[in-house]
Coordinates of C-alpha atoms in Angstrom, one line a residue:
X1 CA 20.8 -6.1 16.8
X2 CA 18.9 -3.1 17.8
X3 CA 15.3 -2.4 17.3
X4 CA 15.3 0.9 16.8
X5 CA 17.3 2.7 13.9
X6 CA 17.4 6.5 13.7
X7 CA 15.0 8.6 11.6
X8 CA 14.9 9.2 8.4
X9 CA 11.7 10.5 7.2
X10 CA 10.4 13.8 7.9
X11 CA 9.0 14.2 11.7
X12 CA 5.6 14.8 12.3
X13 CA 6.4 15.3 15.8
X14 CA 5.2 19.0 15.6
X15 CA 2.0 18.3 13.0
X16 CA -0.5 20.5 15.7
X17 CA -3.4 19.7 13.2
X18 CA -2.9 15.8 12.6
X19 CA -5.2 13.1 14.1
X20 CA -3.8 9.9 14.8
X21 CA -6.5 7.5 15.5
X22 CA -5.7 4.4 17.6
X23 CA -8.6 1.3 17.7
X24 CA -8.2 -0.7 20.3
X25 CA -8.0 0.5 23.8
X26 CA -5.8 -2.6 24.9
X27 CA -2.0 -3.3 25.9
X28 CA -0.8 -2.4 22.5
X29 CA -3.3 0.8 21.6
X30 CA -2.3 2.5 25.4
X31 CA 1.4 2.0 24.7
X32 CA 1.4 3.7 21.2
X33 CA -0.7 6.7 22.5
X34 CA 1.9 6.6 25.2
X35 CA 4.7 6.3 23.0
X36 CA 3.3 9.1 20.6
X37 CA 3.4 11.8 23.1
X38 CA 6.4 10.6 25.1
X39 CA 7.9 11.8 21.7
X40 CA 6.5 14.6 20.8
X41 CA 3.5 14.6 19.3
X42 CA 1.5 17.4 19.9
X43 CA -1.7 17.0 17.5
X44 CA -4.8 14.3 18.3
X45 CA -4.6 11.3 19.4
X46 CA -7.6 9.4 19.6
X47 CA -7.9 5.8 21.5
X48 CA -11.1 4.0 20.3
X49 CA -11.9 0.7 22.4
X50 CA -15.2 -0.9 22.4
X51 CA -15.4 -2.5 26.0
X52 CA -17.0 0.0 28.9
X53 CA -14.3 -0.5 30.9
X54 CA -11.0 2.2 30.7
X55 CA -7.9 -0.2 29.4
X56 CA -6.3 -2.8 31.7
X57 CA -4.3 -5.4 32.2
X58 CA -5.1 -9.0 30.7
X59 CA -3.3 -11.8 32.2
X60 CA -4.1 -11.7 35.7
X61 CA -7.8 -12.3 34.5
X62 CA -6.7 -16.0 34.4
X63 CA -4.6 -15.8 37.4
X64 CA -4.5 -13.6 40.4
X65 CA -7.6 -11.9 39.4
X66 CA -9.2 -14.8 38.9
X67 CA -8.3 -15.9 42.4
X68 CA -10.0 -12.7 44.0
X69 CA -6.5 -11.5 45.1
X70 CA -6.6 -8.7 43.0
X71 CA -9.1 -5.4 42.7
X72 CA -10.8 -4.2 39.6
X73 CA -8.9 -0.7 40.2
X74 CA -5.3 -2.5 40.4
X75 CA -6.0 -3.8 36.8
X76 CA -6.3 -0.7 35.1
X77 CA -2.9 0.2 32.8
X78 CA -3.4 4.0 33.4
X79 CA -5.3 6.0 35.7
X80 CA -7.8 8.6 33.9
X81 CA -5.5 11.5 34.9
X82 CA -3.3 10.1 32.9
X83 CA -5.2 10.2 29.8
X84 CA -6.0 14.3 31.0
X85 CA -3.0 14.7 31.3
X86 CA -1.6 13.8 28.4
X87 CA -4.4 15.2 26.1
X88 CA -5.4 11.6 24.9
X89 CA -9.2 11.2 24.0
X90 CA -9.9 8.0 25.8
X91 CA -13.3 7.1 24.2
X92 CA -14.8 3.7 25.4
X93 CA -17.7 2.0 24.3
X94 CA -16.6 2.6 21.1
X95 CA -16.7 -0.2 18.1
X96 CA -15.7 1.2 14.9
X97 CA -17.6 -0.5 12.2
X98 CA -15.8 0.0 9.1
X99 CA -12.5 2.5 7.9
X100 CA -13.5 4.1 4.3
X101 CA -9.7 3.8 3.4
X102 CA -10.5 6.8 0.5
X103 CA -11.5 9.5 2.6
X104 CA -9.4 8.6 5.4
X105 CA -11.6 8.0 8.4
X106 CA -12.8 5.6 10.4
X107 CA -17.2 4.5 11.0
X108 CA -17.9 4.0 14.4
X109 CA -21.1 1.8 14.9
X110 CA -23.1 4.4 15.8
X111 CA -22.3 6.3 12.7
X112 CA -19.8 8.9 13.9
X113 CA -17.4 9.6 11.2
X114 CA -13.7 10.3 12.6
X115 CA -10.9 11.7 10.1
X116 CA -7.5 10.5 10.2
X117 CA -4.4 10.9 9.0
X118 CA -2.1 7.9 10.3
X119 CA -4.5 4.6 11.9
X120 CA -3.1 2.1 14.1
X121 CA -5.3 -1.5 14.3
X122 CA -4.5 -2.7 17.4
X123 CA -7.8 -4.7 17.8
X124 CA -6.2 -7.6 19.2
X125 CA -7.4 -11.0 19.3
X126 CA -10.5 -13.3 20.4
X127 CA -11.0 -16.8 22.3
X128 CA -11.2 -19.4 19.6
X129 CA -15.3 -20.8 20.1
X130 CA -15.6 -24.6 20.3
X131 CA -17.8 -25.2 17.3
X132 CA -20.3 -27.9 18.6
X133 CA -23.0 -28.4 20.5
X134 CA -24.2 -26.5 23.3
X135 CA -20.8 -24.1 23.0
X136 CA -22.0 -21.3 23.8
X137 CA -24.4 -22.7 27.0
X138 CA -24.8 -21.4 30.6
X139 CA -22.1 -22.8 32.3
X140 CA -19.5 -22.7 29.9
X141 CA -17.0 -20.0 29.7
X142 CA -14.6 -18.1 27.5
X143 CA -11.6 -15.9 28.9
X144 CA -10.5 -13.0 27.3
X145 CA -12.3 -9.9 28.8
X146 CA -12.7 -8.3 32.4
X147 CA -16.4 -9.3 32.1
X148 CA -15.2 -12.5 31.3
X149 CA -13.2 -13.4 34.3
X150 CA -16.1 -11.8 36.9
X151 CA -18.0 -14.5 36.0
X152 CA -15.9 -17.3 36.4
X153 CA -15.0 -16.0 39.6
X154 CA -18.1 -15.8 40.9
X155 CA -18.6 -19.4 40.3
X156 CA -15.4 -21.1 41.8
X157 CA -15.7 -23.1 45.1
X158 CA -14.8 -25.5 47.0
X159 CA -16.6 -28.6 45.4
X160 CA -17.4 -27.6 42.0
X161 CA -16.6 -29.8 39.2
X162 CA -14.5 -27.6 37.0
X163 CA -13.6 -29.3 33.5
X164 CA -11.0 -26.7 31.3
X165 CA -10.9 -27.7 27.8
X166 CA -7.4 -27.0 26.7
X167 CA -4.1 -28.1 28.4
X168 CA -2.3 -24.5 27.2
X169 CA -0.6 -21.6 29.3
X170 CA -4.5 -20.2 30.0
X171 CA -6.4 -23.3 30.7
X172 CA -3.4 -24.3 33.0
X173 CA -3.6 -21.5 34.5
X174 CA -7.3 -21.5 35.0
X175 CA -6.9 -25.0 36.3
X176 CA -4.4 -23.8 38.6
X177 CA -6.5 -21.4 39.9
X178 CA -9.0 -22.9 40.4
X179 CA -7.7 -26.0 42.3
X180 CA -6.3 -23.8 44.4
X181 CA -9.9 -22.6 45.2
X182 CA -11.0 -25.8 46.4
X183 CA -12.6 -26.7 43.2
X184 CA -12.6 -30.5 41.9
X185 CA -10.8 -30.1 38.1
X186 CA -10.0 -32.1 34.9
X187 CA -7.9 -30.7 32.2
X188 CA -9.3 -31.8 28.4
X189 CA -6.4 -31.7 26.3
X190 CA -6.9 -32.8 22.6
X191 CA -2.7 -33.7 22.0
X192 CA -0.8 -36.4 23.7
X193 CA 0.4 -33.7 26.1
X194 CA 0.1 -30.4 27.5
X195 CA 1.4 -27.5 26.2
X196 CA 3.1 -29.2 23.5
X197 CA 2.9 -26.0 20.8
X198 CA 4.7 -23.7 23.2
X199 CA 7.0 -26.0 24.8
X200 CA 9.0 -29.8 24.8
X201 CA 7.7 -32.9 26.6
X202 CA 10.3 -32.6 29.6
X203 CA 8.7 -29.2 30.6
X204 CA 4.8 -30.8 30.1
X205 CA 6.1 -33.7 32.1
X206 CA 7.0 -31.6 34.9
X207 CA 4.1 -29.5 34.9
X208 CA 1.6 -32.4 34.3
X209 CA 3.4 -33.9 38.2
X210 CA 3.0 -30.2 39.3
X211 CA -0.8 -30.7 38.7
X212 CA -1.2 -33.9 39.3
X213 CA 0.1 -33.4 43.0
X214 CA -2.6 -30.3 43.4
X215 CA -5.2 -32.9 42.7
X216 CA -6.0 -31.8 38.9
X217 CA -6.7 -34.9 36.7
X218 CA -5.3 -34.4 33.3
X219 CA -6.6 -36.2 30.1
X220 CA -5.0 -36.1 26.8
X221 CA -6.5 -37.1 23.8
X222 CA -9.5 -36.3 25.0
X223 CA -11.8 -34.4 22.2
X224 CA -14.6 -32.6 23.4
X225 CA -17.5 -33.4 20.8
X226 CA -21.0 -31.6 23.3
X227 CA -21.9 -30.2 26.2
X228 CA -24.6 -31.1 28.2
X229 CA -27.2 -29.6 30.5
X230 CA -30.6 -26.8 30.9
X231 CA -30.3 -24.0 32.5
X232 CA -26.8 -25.2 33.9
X233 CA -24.1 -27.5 32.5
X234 CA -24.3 -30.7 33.7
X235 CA -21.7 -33.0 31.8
X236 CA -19.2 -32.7 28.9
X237 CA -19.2 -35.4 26.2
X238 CA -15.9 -36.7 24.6
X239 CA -15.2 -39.1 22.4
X240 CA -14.4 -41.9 25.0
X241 CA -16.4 -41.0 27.5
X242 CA -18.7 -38.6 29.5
X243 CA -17.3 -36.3 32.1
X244 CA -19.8 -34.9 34.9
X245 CA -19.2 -31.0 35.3
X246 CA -20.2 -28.0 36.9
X247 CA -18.2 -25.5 35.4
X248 CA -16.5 -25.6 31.8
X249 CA -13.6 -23.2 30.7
X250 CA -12.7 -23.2 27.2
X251 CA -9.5 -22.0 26.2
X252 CA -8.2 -23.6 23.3
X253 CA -6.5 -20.8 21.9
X254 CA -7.6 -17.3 19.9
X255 CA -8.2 -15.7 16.9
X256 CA -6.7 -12.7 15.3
X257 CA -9.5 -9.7 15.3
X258 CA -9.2 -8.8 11.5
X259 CA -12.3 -8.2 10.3
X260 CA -12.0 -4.1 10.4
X261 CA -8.2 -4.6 8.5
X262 CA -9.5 -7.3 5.4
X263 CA -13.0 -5.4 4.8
X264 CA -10.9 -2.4 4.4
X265 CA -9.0 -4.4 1.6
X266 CA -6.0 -4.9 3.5
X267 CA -3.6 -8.2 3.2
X268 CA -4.5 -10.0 5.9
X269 CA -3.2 -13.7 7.0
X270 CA -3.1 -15.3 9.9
X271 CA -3.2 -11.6 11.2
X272 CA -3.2 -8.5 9.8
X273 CA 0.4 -8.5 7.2
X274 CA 2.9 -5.8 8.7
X275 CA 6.3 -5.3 7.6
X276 CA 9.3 -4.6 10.0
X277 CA 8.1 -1.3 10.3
X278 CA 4.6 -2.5 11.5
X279 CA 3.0 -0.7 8.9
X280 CA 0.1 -2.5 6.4
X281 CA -0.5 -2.3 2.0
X282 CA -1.5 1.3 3.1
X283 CA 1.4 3.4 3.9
X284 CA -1.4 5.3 6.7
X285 CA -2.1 2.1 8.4
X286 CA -0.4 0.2 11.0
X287 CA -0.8 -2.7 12.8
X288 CA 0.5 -4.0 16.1
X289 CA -0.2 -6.7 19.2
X290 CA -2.4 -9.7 18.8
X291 CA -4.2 -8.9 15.8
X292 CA -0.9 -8.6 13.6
X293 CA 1.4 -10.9 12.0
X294 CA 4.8 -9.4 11.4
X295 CA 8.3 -10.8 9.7
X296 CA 10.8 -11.2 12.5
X297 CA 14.3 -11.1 10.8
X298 CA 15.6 -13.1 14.4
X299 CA 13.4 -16.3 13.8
X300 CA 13.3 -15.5 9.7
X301 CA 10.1 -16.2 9.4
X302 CA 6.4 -14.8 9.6
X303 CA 5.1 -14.7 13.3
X304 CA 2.0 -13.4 14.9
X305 CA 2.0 -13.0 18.8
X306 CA 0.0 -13.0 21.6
X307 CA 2.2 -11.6 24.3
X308 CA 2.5 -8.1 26.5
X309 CA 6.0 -8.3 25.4
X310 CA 4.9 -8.2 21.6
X311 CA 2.2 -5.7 22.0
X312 CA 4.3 -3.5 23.8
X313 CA 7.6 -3.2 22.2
X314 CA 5.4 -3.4 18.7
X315 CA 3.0 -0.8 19.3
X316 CA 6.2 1.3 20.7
X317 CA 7.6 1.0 17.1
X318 CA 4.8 1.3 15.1
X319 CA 4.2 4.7 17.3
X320 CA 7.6 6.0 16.3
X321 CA 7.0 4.7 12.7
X322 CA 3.5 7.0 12.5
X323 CA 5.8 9.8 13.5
X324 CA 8.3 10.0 10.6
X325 CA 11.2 7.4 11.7
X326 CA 12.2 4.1 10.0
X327 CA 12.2 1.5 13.2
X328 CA 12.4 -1.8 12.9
X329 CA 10.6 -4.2 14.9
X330 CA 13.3 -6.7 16.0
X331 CA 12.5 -8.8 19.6
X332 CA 13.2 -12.1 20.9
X333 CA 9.7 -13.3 21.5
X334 CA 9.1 -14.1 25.3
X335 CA 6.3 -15.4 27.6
X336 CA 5.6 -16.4 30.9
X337 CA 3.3 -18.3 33.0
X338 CA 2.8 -18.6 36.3
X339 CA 1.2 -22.2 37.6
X340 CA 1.1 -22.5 41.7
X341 CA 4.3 -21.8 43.0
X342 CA 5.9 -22.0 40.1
X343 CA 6.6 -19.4 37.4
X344 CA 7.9 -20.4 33.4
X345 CA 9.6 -17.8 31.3
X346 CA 10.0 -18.7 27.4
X347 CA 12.2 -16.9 25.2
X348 CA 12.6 -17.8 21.2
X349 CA 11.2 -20.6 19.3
X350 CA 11.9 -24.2 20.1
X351 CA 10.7 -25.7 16.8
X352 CA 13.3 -27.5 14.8
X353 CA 16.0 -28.5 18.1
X354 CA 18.3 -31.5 18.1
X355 CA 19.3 -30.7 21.1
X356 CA 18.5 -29.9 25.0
X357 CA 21.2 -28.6 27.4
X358 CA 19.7 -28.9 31.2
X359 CA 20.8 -26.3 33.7
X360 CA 19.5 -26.3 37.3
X361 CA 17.6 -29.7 39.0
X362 CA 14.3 -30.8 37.9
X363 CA 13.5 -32.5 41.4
X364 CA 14.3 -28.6 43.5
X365 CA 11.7 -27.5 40.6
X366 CA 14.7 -25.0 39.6
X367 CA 15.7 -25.8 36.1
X368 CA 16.2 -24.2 32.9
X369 CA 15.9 -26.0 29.3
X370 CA 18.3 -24.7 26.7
X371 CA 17.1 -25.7 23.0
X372 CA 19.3 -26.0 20.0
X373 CA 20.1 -27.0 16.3
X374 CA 23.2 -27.8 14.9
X375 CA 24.8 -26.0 18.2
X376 CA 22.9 -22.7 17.5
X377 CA 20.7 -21.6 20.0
X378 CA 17.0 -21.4 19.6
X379 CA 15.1 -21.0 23.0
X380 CA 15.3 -21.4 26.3
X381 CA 12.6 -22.5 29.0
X382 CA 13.3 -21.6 32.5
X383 CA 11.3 -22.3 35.4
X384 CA 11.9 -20.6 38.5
X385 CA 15.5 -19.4 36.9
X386 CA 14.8 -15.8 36.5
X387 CA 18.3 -15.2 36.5
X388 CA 19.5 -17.9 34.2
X389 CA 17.1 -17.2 32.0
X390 CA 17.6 -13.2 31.4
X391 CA 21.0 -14.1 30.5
X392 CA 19.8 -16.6 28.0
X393 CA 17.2 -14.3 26.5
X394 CA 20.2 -11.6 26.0
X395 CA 22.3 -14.3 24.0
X396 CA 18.9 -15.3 22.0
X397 CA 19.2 -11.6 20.7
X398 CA 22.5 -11.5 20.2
X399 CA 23.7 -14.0 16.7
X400 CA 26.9 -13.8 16.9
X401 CA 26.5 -15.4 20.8
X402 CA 24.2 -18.6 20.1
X403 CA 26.9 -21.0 19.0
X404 CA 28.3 -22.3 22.2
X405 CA 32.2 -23.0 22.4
X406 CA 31.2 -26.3 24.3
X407 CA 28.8 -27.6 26.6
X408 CA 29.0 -26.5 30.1
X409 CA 30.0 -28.9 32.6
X410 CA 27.3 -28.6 35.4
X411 CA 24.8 -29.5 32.6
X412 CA 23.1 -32.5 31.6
X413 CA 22.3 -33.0 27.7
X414 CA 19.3 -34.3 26.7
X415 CA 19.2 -35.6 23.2
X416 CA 16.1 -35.9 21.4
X417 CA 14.8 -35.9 17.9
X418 CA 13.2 -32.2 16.9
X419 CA 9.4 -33.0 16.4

């Protein structure tokens, strides 16, 4: 099933006098200015983003940024000549404050007015804030932004007692990180195991012995009810017990950034609502990246996604949507992670299996998880499989592919009840 479906509407590839406003100077707004021009646009295009910094990259903040291996200038998306070169107004510092649906323009917080005549929300999403005592204390950090991860690096070293609230993709990271820093870390997780809303227990096994040999202690059902300390953080309370800390990383998830979309008066849940053409309730308004939840006719169901993957490939379609053509948003979602040595690629949903076919060798830390129901295929996991699991991801997209004819014989099944 292709994505993309060719026009049918009338092109506004040539509208010299149009503005197309973009807000949100992220992953997904970059692509679509991108996109627009890559395909002929030739009238304004306007990317509005409120941090100082030009756009850049996001998950390295968590990873090899974090780690210092990585310079400020490497993260950048695009350099500035591309933006000159283009004739794309890059204008940071930016937050737009309201959009006056009516007349078709967009408030910054300073009170500029800015006339449009398609939008694109691509505001993306936020950390979700622990909502308890001493939260938002020195000591205690949040990673989503450039700014963000500066800070935490500055603070790593050998010796310092690192707690990370949340056993997902970025507190795992984080943990990973900064273990390998020298620091002394313990991984909160609130569920009986990590990672269990992106993945099964035999991939949170393994990754809980990958920690666990790097020296990171991992506690589950640990809730985090305070944090403790002056002018520095001193200790974390839980409900069983009191954990001494330096350092606290929260990173129990994030939020869609919506508020812009459902003051405006559009449908908003979970997200901001797009159809598959990533466009909102206001035929001159789309929606794309982390801030929008979409219908994906592969899973069947409502989704919103916090992935490059997702604000790439949607912001390319919503792009080609503002111009005039009916394209559909249809992907395979797909993530990664990279923990130590060792590097995780997801593809599909594994919610619902009956079923796990094993590929590879879980001791050579080479292994790929194959998740099914009723012999279709749902999802893979593959860890350190980049091979295995491309050709996976290409059957995942592909219907007519995911009922196997048996199961291989190299692989071991795994039969466990779907959660």
């Amino acid at each position: 099933m292709k994505p993309l479906l060719p026009p049918k509407r009338r092109s506004r590839r040539s509208a010299l006098r149009e503005t197309f406003v973009i807000v949100g100077a992220g992953q997904a707004g970059t692509q679509a200015a991108q996109t627009l021009r890559e395909h002929g646009f030739e009238g304004r295009v306007l990317l509005l983003g409120d941090e100082a910094q030009a756009p850049y990259q996001r998950p390295p903040l968590s990873k090899a940024f974090l780690a210092n291996g990585m310079s400020v200038d490497r993260l950048y998306l695009r350099p500035q000549s591309f933006y000159e070169a283009n004739d794309i107004h890059l204008q940071m510092h930016s937050p737009v404050d309201r959009i006056e649906r009516n007349a078709g323009r967009v408030v910054l917080s300073d009170g500029t007015r800015i006339g449009y005549d398609r939008l694109l929300l691509a505001t993306g999403s936020r950390p979700r804030v622990l909502d308890i005592a001493g939260a938002r204390g020195t000591g205690v950090h949040y990673l989503r932004t450039l700014q963000d991860s500066l800070s935490l690096r500055s603070k790593l070293a050998p010796g310092q007692r690192v707690a990370v609230v949340g056993g997902g993709y970025i507190g795992l990271e984080v943990a990973a990180t900064a273990a390998i820093a020298g620091a002394i870390v313990t991984v909160l997780e609130a569920e009986d195991r990590i990672m269990s809303r992106v993945t099964s227990a035999v991939v949170s096994d393994f990754f809980t012995a990958v920690h666990h040999r790097h020296g990171v202690a991992i506690e589950c059902n640990a809730r985090v009810v305070g944090f403790h300390g002056g002018e520095r953080l001193e200790a974390i309370v839980c409900d069983q017990r009191t954990l001494k800390a330096d350092i606290a990383v929260v990173g129990i998830g994030a939020q869609p950034s919506i508020e812009l979309a459902s003051a405006a008066g559009l449908p908003c849940d979970n997200g901001i609502a797009v159809d598959e053409y990533c466009r909102t309730a206001d035929p001159n308004i789309f929606a794309a990246g982390d801030c929008s939840n979409h219908y994906n006719a592969l899973l069947k169901r409502r989704i919103r996604l916090e992935s490059v993957q997702n604000a790439v490939d949607q912001a390319t379609v919503a792009a080609l949507n503002m111009l005039g053509d009916e394209c559909r948003y249809v992907e395979v979602p797909w993530f990664w992670s990279n923990q130590y040595e060792h590097k995780i690629q997801t593809a599909g949903s594994f919610s619902g299996f009956d079923h796990i076919e094993e590929r590879g060798n879980r001791d050579d830390g080479r292994f790929a998880l194959l998740y099914r129901k009723q012999g279709a295929l749902l999802a893979v996991d593959a860890v350190n499989m980049p091979g295995e699991y491309m050709s996976v991801r290409k059957q995942l997209k592909e219907p007519h592919l995911t009922r196997p004819d048996g199961i291989a014989s190299h692989a071991s099944a795994i039969q466990k009840q779907a959660a």
